PDB file of C-alpha atoms in Angstrom:
ATOM      1  CA  UNK A   1       0.079   0.043   0.014  1.00  0.00           C
ATOM      2  CA  UNK A   2       2.981   2.304   0.871  1.00  0.00           C
ATOM      3  CA  UNK A   3       4.440   1.830  -2.686  1.00  0.00           C
ATOM      4  CA  UNK A   4       1.165   2.250  -4.420  1.00  0.00           C
ATOM      5  CA  UNK A   5       0.665   5.509  -2.501  1.00  0.00           C
ATOM      6  CA  UNK A   6       4.313   6.628  -3.238  1.00  0.00           C
ATOM      7  CA  UNK A   7       3.593   6.041  -7.006  1.00  0.00           C
ATOM      8  CA  UNK A   8       0.564   8.077  -6.848  1.00  0.00           C
ATOM      9  CA  UNK A   9       2.656  11.145  -5.324  1.00  0.00           C
ATOM     10  CA  UNK A  10       5.430  10.557  -7.869  1.00  0.00           C
ATOM     11  CA  UNK A  11       2.866  11.411 -10.492  1.00  0.00           C
ATOM     12  CA  UNK A  12       2.234  14.684  -9.171  1.00  0.00           C
ATOM     13  CA  UNK A  13       6.288  15.364  -8.744  1.00  0.00           C
ATOM     14  CA  UNK A  14       7.101  16.364 -12.238  1.00  0.00           C
ATOM     15  CA  UNK A  15       8.647  19.367 -10.917  1.00  0.00           C
ATOM     16  CA  UNK A  16       8.807  21.689  -7.997  1.00  0.00           C
ATOM     17  CA  UNK A  17       5.826  23.953  -9.271  1.00  0.00           C
ATOM     18  CA  UNK A  18       3.536  21.025  -9.930  1.00  0.00           C
ATOM     19  CA  UNK A  19       4.226  19.463  -6.359  1.00  0.00           C
ATOM     20  CA  UNK A  20       3.102  22.803  -4.716  1.00  0.00           C
ATOM     21  CA  UNK A  21       0.017  23.242  -6.874  1.00  0.00           C
ATOM     22  CA  UNK A  22      -1.064  19.731  -6.096  1.00  0.00           C
ATOM     23  CA  UNK A  23      -0.491  20.606  -2.351  1.00  0.00           C
ATOM     24  CA  UNK A  24      -2.684  23.589  -2.781  1.00  0.00           C
ATOM     25  CA  UNK A  25      -5.210  21.395  -4.421  1.00  0.00           C
ATOM     26  CA  UNK A  26      -5.597  19.012  -1.544  1.00  0.00           C
ATOM     27  CA  UNK A  27      -5.181  21.616   1.457  1.00  0.00           C
ATOM     28  CA  UNK A  28      -6.903  24.824   2.244  1.00  0.00           C
ATOM     29  CA  UNK A  29      -5.693  27.992   3.432  1.00  0.00           C
ATOM     30  CA  UNK A  30      -1.732  26.642   3.377  1.00  0.00           C
ATOM     31  CA  UNK A  31       0.336  29.992   3.550  1.00  0.00           C
ATOM     32  CA  UNK A  32       3.581  27.726   3.501  1.00  0.00           C
ATOM     33  CA  UNK A  33       2.494  26.205   0.136  1.00  0.00           C
ATOM     34  CA  UNK A  34       1.514  29.461  -1.254  1.00  0.00           C
ATOM     35  CA  UNK A  35       4.995  30.955  -0.155  1.00  0.00           C
ATOM     36  CA  UNK A  36       6.896  28.102  -1.493  1.00  0.00           C
ATOM     37  CA  UNK A  37       5.098  28.055  -4.714  1.00  0.00           C
ATOM     38  CA  UNK A  38       5.575  31.808  -5.178  1.00  0.00           C
ATOM     39  CA  UNK A  39       9.265  31.326  -4.634  1.00  0.00           C
ATOM     40  CA  UNK A  40       9.403  28.767  -7.305  1.00  0.00           C
ATOM     41  CA  UNK A  41       7.483  31.027  -9.839  1.00  0.00           C
ATOM     42  CA  UNK A  42       9.792  34.054  -8.941  1.00  0.00           C
ATOM     43  CA  UNK A  43      12.694  31.718  -9.687  1.00  0.00           C
ATOM     44  CA  UNK A  44      11.257  31.009 -13.111  1.00  0.00           C
ATOM     45  CA  UNK A  45      10.617  34.707 -13.717  1.00  0.00           C
ATOM     46  CA  UNK A  46       6.631  34.748 -13.480  1.00  0.00           C
ATOM     47  CA  UNK A  47       6.794  37.608 -10.990  1.00  0.00           C
ATOM     48  CA  UNK A  48       3.192  38.485 -11.356  1.00  0.00           C
ATOM     49  CA  UNK A  49       1.896  34.968 -10.352  1.00  0.00           C
ATOM     50  CA  UNK A  50       4.571  34.949  -7.619  1.00  0.00           C
ATOM     51  CA  UNK A  51       3.275  38.308  -6.228  1.00  0.00           C
ATOM     52  CA  UNK A  52      -0.340  36.750  -5.847  1.00  0.00           C
ATOM     53  CA  UNK A  53       0.742  33.657  -3.977  1.00  0.00           C
ATOM     54  CA  UNK A  54       2.862  35.847  -1.615  1.00  0.00           C
ATOM     55  CA  UNK A  55      -0.177  38.127  -1.166  1.00  0.00           C
ATOM     56  CA  UNK A  56      -2.322  35.075  -0.436  1.00  0.00           C
ATOM     57  CA  UNK A  57      -0.015  33.627   1.921  1.00  0.00           C
ATOM     58  CA  UNK A  58      -0.141  36.899   3.848  1.00  0.00           C
ATOM     59  CA  UNK A  59      -3.910  37.040   3.565  1.00  0.00           C
ATOM     60  CA  UNK A  60      -3.911  33.537   5.492  1.00  0.00           C
ATOM     61  CA  UNK A  61      -1.182  34.598   7.905  1.00  0.00           C
ATOM     62  CA  UNK A  62      -0.322  38.176   8.055  1.00  0.00           C
ATOM     63  CA  UNK A  63       2.781  37.683  10.365  1.00  0.00           C
ATOM     64  CA  UNK A  64       4.496  34.971   8.003  1.00  0.00           C
ATOM     65  CA  UNK A  65       7.968  36.295   7.896  1.00  0.00           C
ATOM     66  CA  UNK A  66       8.936  34.191   4.674  1.00  0.00           C
ATOM     67  CA  UNK A  67       6.273  35.717   2.573  1.00  0.00           C
ATOM     68  CA  UNK A  68       7.133  39.269   3.739  1.00  0.00           C
ATOM     69  CA  UNK A  69      10.818  38.486   2.967  1.00  0.00           C
ATOM     70  CA  UNK A  70       9.956  37.050  -0.465  1.00  0.00           C
ATOM     71  CA  UNK A  71       7.694  39.739  -1.480  1.00  0.00           C
ATOM     72  CA  UNK A  72      10.214  42.463  -0.353  1.00  0.00           C
ATOM     73  CA  UNK A  73      12.853  40.744  -2.415  1.00  0.00           C
ATOM     74  CA  UNK A  74      10.557  40.678  -5.381  1.00  0.00           C
ATOM     75  CA  UNK A  75       9.508  44.447  -4.964  1.00  0.00           C
ATOM     76  CA  UNK A  76      13.399  45.260  -4.409  1.00  0.00           C
ATOM     77  CA  UNK A  77      14.029  43.507  -7.844  1.00  0.00           C
ATOM     78  CA  UNK A  78      11.691  45.993  -9.333  1.00  0.00           C
ATOM     79  CA  UNK A  79      13.371  48.965  -7.689  1.00  0.00           C
ATOM     80  CA  UNK A  80      10.445  49.550  -5.372  1.00  0.00           C
ATOM     81  CA  UNK A  81      12.672  49.858  -2.228  1.00  0.00           C
ATOM     82  CA  UNK A  82      10.426  51.780   0.079  1.00  0.00           C
ATOM     83  CA  UNK A  83       7.841  48.941  -0.400  1.00  0.00           C
ATOM     84  CA  UNK A  84      10.394  46.311   0.089  1.00  0.00           C
ATOM     85  CA  UNK A  85      11.571  47.945   3.446  1.00  0.00           C
ATOM     86  CA  UNK A  86       8.094  47.772   4.779  1.00  0.00           C
ATOM     87  CA  UNK A  87       8.011  43.959   4.284  1.00  0.00           C
ATOM     88  CA  UNK A  88      11.593  43.743   5.497  1.00  0.00           C
ATOM     89  CA  UNK A  89      10.822  45.614   8.623  1.00  0.00           C
ATOM     90  CA  UNK A  90       7.753  43.241   9.278  1.00  0.00           C
ATOM     91  CA  UNK A  91       9.828  40.102   8.764  1.00  0.00           C
ATOM     92  CA  UNK A  92      12.273  41.508  11.312  1.00  0.00           C
ATOM     93  CA  UNK A  93       9.710  42.386  13.797  1.00  0.00           C
ATOM     94  CA  UNK A  94       8.674  38.551  13.807  1.00  0.00           C
ATOM     95  CA  UNK A  95      12.111  37.118  12.848  1.00  0.00           C
ATOM     96  CA  UNK A  96      14.971  39.242  14.454  1.00  0.00           C
ATOM     97  CA  UNK A  97      17.032  36.263  14.133  1.00  0.00           C
ATOM     98  CA  UNK A  98      17.076  36.063  10.534  1.00  0.00           C
ATOM     99  CA  UNK A  99      20.329  36.952   8.766  1.00  0.00           C
ATOM    100  CA  UNK A 100      18.550  37.125   5.474  1.00  0.00           C
ATOM    101  CA  UNK A 101      16.065  39.878   6.839  1.00  0.00           C
ATOM    102  CA  UNK A 102      18.866  41.734   8.336  1.00  0.00           C
ATOM    103  CA  UNK A 103      20.874  41.805   5.078  1.00  0.00           C
ATOM    104  CA  UNK A 104      17.952  42.481   2.856  1.00  0.00           C
ATOM    105  CA  UNK A 105      16.884  45.317   4.988  1.00  0.00           C
ATOM    106  CA  UNK A 106      20.215  46.758   5.061  1.00  0.00           C
ATOM    107  CA  UNK A 107      20.579  46.583   1.188  1.00  0.00           C
ATOM    108  CA  UNK A 108      17.247  48.513   0.938  1.00  0.00           C
ATOM    109  CA  UNK A 109      18.475  51.114   3.407  1.00  0.00           C
ATOM    110  CA  UNK A 110      21.494  51.745   1.286  1.00  0.00           C
ATOM    111  CA  UNK A 111      19.363  51.823  -2.137  1.00  0.00           C
ATOM    112  CA  UNK A 112      17.343  54.626  -0.488  1.00  0.00           C
ATOM    113  CA  UNK A 113      20.374  56.819   0.737  1.00  0.00           C
ATOM    114  CA  UNK A 114      20.383  55.568   4.420  1.00  0.00           C
ATOM    115  CA  UNK A 115      23.483  53.690   4.194  1.00  0.00           C
ATOM    116  CA  UNK A 116      24.561  54.597   7.673  1.00  0.00           C
ATOM    117  CA  UNK A 117      21.592  52.845   9.136  1.00  0.00           C
ATOM    118  CA  UNK A 118      22.325  49.574   7.082  1.00  0.00           C
ATOM    119  CA  UNK A 119      25.922  49.167   8.980  1.00  0.00           C
ATOM    120  CA  UNK A 120      24.391  47.431  12.219  1.00  0.00           C
ATOM    121  CA  UNK A 121      22.017  45.200  10.008  1.00  0.00           C
ATOM    122  CA  UNK A 122      24.984  43.781   7.899  1.00  0.00           C
ATOM    123  CA  UNK A 123      26.954  43.373  11.290  1.00  0.00           C
ATOM    124  CA  UNK A 124      23.926  41.421  12.848  1.00  0.00           C
ATOM    125  CA  UNK A 125      23.621  39.348   9.870  1.00  0.00           C
ATOM    126  CA  UNK A 126      27.234  38.137  10.111  1.00  0.00           C
ATOM    127  CA  UNK A 127      26.752  37.722  13.879  1.00  0.00           C
ATOM    128  CA  UNK A 128      23.959  35.468  13.121  1.00  0.00           C
ATOM    129  CA  UNK A 129      25.683  33.711  10.184  1.00  0.00           C
ATOM    130  CA  UNK A 130      29.606  34.483  10.258  1.00  0.00           C
ATOM    131  CA  UNK A 131      29.761  32.525   6.928  1.00  0.00           C
ATOM    132  CA  UNK A 132      27.105  34.723   4.910  1.00  0.00           C
ATOM    133  CA  UNK A 133      29.078  35.469   1.827  1.00  0.00           C
ATOM    134  CA  UNK A 134      26.510  38.001   0.599  1.00  0.00           C
ATOM    135  CA  UNK A 135      26.703  39.947   3.969  1.00  0.00           C
ATOM    136  CA  UNK A 136      30.437  40.002   3.872  1.00  0.00           C
ATOM    137  CA  UNK A 137      30.390  41.675   0.346  1.00  0.00           C
ATOM    138  CA  UNK A 138      27.479  44.201   1.371  1.00  0.00           C
ATOM    139  CA  UNK A 139      29.408  45.063   4.499  1.00  0.00           C
ATOM    140  CA  UNK A 140      32.737  45.642   2.476  1.00  0.00           C
ATOM    141  CA  UNK A 141      31.116  47.620   0.083  1.00  0.00           C
ATOM    142  CA  UNK A 142      29.611  49.956   2.733  1.00  0.00           C
ATOM    143  CA  UNK A 143      32.946  49.896   4.623  1.00  0.00           C
ATOM    144  CA  UNK A 144      34.887  50.932   1.480  1.00  0.00           C
ATOM    145  CA  UNK A 145      32.413  53.877   1.126  1.00  0.00           C
ATOM    146  CA  UNK A 146      33.324  54.735   4.614  1.00  0.00           C
ATOM    147  CA  UNK A 147      36.981  55.017   3.939  1.00  0.00           C
ATOM    148  CA  UNK A 148      37.678  51.666   5.821  1.00  0.00           C
ATOM    149  CA  UNK A 149      39.303  49.786   2.949  1.00  0.00           C
ATOM    150  CA  UNK A 150      41.413  47.294   4.785  1.00  0.00           C
ATOM    151  CA  UNK A 151      38.338  46.082   6.838  1.00  0.00           C
ATOM    152  CA  UNK A 152      36.371  46.006   3.301  1.00  0.00           C
ATOM    153  CA  UNK A 153      39.301  43.779   2.045  1.00  0.00           C
ATOM    154  CA  UNK A 154      39.097  41.499   4.988  1.00  0.00           C
ATOM    155  CA  UNK A 155      35.280  40.744   4.572  1.00  0.00           C
ATOM    156  CA  UNK A 156      35.811  40.128   0.857  1.00  0.00           C
ATOM    157  CA  UNK A 157      38.331  37.581   1.452  1.00  0.00           C
ATOM    158  CA  UNK A 158      35.948  36.072   3.962  1.00  0.00           C
ATOM    159  CA  UNK A 159      33.272  36.164   1.417  1.00  0.00           C
ATOM    160  CA  UNK A 160      35.218  34.128  -1.273  1.00  0.00           C
ATOM    161  CA  UNK A 161      36.671  31.623   1.386  1.00  0.00           C
ATOM    162  CA  UNK A 162      32.879  30.846   2.470  1.00  0.00           C
ATOM    163  CA  UNK A 163      31.558  30.877  -1.186  1.00  0.00           C
ATOM    164  CA  UNK A 164      34.141  30.117  -3.707  1.00  0.00           C
ATOM    165  CA  UNK A 165      31.428  30.202  -6.503  1.00  0.00           C
ATOM    166  CA  UNK A 166      30.177  33.756  -5.538  1.00  0.00           C
ATOM    167  CA  UNK A 167      31.249  35.832  -8.777  1.00  0.00           C
ATOM    168  CA  UNK A 168      30.257  38.950  -7.052  1.00  0.00           C
ATOM    169  CA  UNK A 169      32.878  38.299  -4.203  1.00  0.00           C
ATOM    170  CA  UNK A 170      35.557  37.635  -6.599  1.00  0.00           C
ATOM    171  CA  UNK A 171      35.018  40.561  -8.644  1.00  0.00           C
ATOM    172  CA  UNK A 172      34.758  42.870  -5.740  1.00  0.00           C
ATOM    173  CA  UNK A 173      37.825  41.519  -4.287  1.00  0.00           C
ATOM    174  CA  UNK A 174      39.801  41.857  -7.440  1.00  0.00           C
ATOM    175  CA  UNK A 175      39.079  45.664  -7.665  1.00  0.00           C
ATOM    176  CA  UNK A 176      39.925  45.978  -3.720  1.00  0.00           C
ATOM    177  CA  UNK A 177      43.066  44.219  -4.156  1.00  0.00           C
ATOM    178  CA  UNK A 178      44.202  46.207  -7.238  1.00  0.00           C
ATOM    179  CA  UNK A 179      43.251  49.446  -5.457  1.00  0.00           C
ATOM    180  CA  UNK A 180      45.545  48.042  -2.569  1.00  0.00           C
ATOM    181  CA  UNK A 181      48.576  47.581  -4.818  1.00  0.00           C
ATOM    182  CA  UNK A 182      48.112  43.733  -4.893  1.00  0.00           C
ATOM    183  CA  UNK A 183      47.811  43.397  -8.807  1.00  0.00           C
ATOM    184  CA  UNK A 184      48.906  39.929  -9.085  1.00  0.00           C
ATOM    185  CA  UNK A 185      46.664  38.638  -6.419  1.00  0.00           C
ATOM    186  CA  UNK A 186      43.816  40.849  -8.075  1.00  0.00           C
ATOM    187  CA  UNK A 187      44.416  38.945 -11.400  1.00  0.00           C
ATOM    188  CA  UNK A 188      43.570  35.715  -9.834  1.00  0.00           C
ATOM    189  CA  UNK A 189      40.203  36.740  -8.962  1.00  0.00           C
ATOM    190  CA  UNK A 190      39.619  38.616 -12.029  1.00  0.00           C
ATOM    191  CA  UNK A 191      40.381  35.273 -13.810  1.00  0.00           C
ATOM    192  CA  UNK A 192      38.026  33.629 -11.689  1.00  0.00           C
ATOM    193  CA  UNK A 193      35.044  36.096 -11.888  1.00  0.00           C
ATOM    194  CA  UNK A 194      35.334  35.709 -15.717  1.00  0.00           C
ATOM    195  CA  UNK A 195      35.439  31.856 -15.505  1.00  0.00           C
ATOM    196  CA  UNK A 196      32.277  32.116 -13.429  1.00  0.00           C
ATOM    197  CA  UNK A 197      30.630  34.652 -15.621  1.00  0.00           C
ATOM    198  CA  UNK A 198      31.506  33.619 -19.172  1.00  0.00           C
ATOM    199  CA  UNK A 199      28.808  35.771 -20.666  1.00  0.00           C
ATOM    200  CA  UNK A 200      29.140  38.710 -18.543  1.00  0.00           C
ATOM    201  CA  UNK A 201      30.949  41.697 -20.688  1.00  0.00           C
ATOM    202  CA  UNK A 202      32.009  43.406 -17.508  1.00  0.00           C
ATOM    203  CA  UNK A 203      33.791  40.350 -16.177  1.00  0.00           C
ATOM    204  CA  UNK A 204      35.592  39.781 -19.277  1.00  0.00           C
ATOM    205  CA  UNK A 205      36.558  43.243 -20.023  1.00  0.00           C
ATOM    206  CA  UNK A 206      37.811  43.753 -16.508  1.00  0.00           C
ATOM    207  CA  UNK A 207      40.174  40.721 -16.940  1.00  0.00           C
ATOM    208  CA  UNK A 208      41.176  41.869 -20.355  1.00  0.00           C
ATOM    209  CA  UNK A 209      42.233  45.292 -18.733  1.00  0.00           C
ATOM    210  CA  UNK A 210      44.390  43.690 -16.038  1.00  0.00           C
ATOM    211  CA  UNK A 211      45.978  41.476 -18.563  1.00  0.00           C
ATOM    212  CA  UNK A 212      46.737  44.193 -20.845  1.00  0.00           C
ATOM    213  CA  UNK A 213      48.076  46.304 -17.942  1.00  0.00           C
ATOM    214  CA  UNK A 214      50.656  43.247 -17.676  1.00  0.00           C
ATOM    215  CA  UNK A 215      51.195  43.120 -21.204  1.00  0.00           C
ATOM    216  CA  UNK A 216      49.543  39.968 -22.028  1.00  0.00           C
ATOM    217  CA  UNK A 217      47.966  41.655 -25.204  1.00  0.00           C
ATOM    218  CA  UNK A 218      46.945  38.333 -26.879  1.00  0.00           C
ATOM    219  CA  UNK A 219      44.807  36.815 -24.014  1.00  0.00           C
ATOM    220  CA  UNK A 220      43.675  40.359 -23.241  1.00  0.00           C
ATOM    221  CA  UNK A 221      42.334  40.509 -26.811  1.00  0.00           C
ATOM    222  CA  UNK A 222      40.545  37.174 -26.319  1.00  0.00           C
ATOM    223  CA  UNK A 223      38.632  38.288 -23.289  1.00  0.00           C
ATOM    224  CA  UNK A 224      37.728  41.807 -24.842  1.00  0.00           C
ATOM    225  CA  UNK A 225      36.375  39.946 -27.909  1.00  0.00           C
ATOM    226  CA  UNK A 226      34.318  37.743 -25.488  1.00  0.00           C
ATOM    227  CA  UNK A 227      33.055  40.890 -23.833  1.00  0.00           C
ATOM    228  CA  UNK A 228      32.216  42.435 -27.226  1.00  0.00           C
ATOM    229  CA  UNK A 229      30.345  39.430 -28.326  1.00  0.00           C
ATOM    230  CA  UNK A 230      28.004  39.790 -25.163  1.00  0.00           C
ATOM    231  CA  UNK A 231      27.874  43.617 -25.401  1.00  0.00           C
ATOM    232  CA  UNK A 232      28.451  44.511 -29.092  1.00  0.00           C
ATOM    233  CA  UNK A 233      27.192  48.082 -28.724  1.00  0.00           C
ATOM    234  CA  UNK A 234      29.893  49.009 -25.942  1.00  0.00           C
ATOM    235  CA  UNK A 235      32.028  51.771 -27.012  1.00  0.00           C
ATOM    236  CA  UNK A 236      34.443  50.960 -24.216  1.00  0.00           C
ATOM    237  CA  UNK A 237      35.029  47.514 -25.358  1.00  0.00           C
ATOM    238  CA  UNK A 238      35.471  48.428 -28.790  1.00  0.00           C
ATOM    239  CA  UNK A 239      37.974  51.074 -27.897  1.00  0.00           C
ATOM    240  CA  UNK A 240      39.860  48.519 -26.013  1.00  0.00           C
ATOM    241  CA  UNK A 241      39.982  46.194 -28.898  1.00  0.00           C
ATOM    242  CA  UNK A 242      40.837  48.783 -31.454  1.00  0.00           C
ATOM    243  CA  UNK A 243      43.846  49.997 -28.922  1.00  0.00           C
ATOM    244  CA  UNK A 244      45.032  46.231 -28.928  1.00  0.00           C
ATOM    245  CA  UNK A 245      44.917  45.915 -32.792  1.00  0.00           C
ATOM    246  CA  UNK A 246      46.697  49.389 -33.124  1.00  0.00           C
ATOM    247  CA  UNK A 247      49.418  48.137 -30.774  1.00  0.00           C
ATOM    248  CA  UNK A 248      50.337  45.188 -32.850  1.00  0.00           C
ATOM    249  CA  UNK A 249      47.331  42.891 -33.625  1.00  0.00           C
ATOM    250  CA  UNK A 250      46.932  41.611 -29.895  1.00  0.00           C
ATOM    251  CA  UNK A 251      49.865  39.312 -29.936  1.00  0.00           C
ATOM    252  CA  UNK A 252      51.245  38.521 -26.413  1.00  0.00           C
ATOM    253  CA  UNK A 253      54.230  40.562 -25.464  1.00  0.00           C
TER     254      UNK A 253
END
C-alpha cells in the first residue's frame, strides 16, 4: 500500500511547481505552500503570479516572515525599495534572528540613501551567520564607502572563502586588491570572476584590462572579444579592442 501511495505522489512530482500546485489542491489556506509556490514562480521569472501567491500567503497569515521576505525581494528587484523595506521591517519584527532579513533590509537602506543605518544590520547578519558571503560583500561595500578599505578587503576575503562560487565576491575582491596595490593577487580573482561569468561583458572586460596592463595583449584581446560578443554596442570595449589592434594585433608581448 505504501508503494502504491508513493507511485501516486510521484505522478504529481514532475517538478517543484507541480508539487506545490498539487499541495494547494488538496489543502485549504496553506500559507506555507503559497509562499513556496511563489518562490518557485519567482525563480522562473513569473513575478506577477509569484506576487499573487505571496499576497495570498499573507492574507492567510499576515505575520508570516518568509512571505514578507520573499515579497520584499520581489519588490526590491523591481526597484520598489520603500515598499520592500516595509516588508523587511515586518519580517524583522517577527524574526529578528533572520540573517537574510537583516541583510535585505540593509541593502534596501543603502538603496534609498540611508547607508549609515545599514551598518548594524549587516553586522547583525554576520553575527547570526558568520559565513554569510553575501553579507560580507555588502558590508565590504559599505566599509569601502566609509574609507575603511582594509576592513572591506578582509570581509571580501572571507566572502570568497565561504562561497568560492560567488562571482560578485571575486569581482569586488579583485578591484579591492588592485586598489591596494596587490595586482598579481587581483588578477587571480579577475580570472575567477570571468570563469564564473563567461557571458558577462564586464567580467571579461575587467580581466582583459588587467591582462593588458601586464602586457598579455593576446589573452587580453581574447577576453575583450568575448566581452564584445556579449555587448556589441559597448564603445568602451570597442575602444579596447581597437587599441590592442593598433598596438600590434593583440599578440602577446
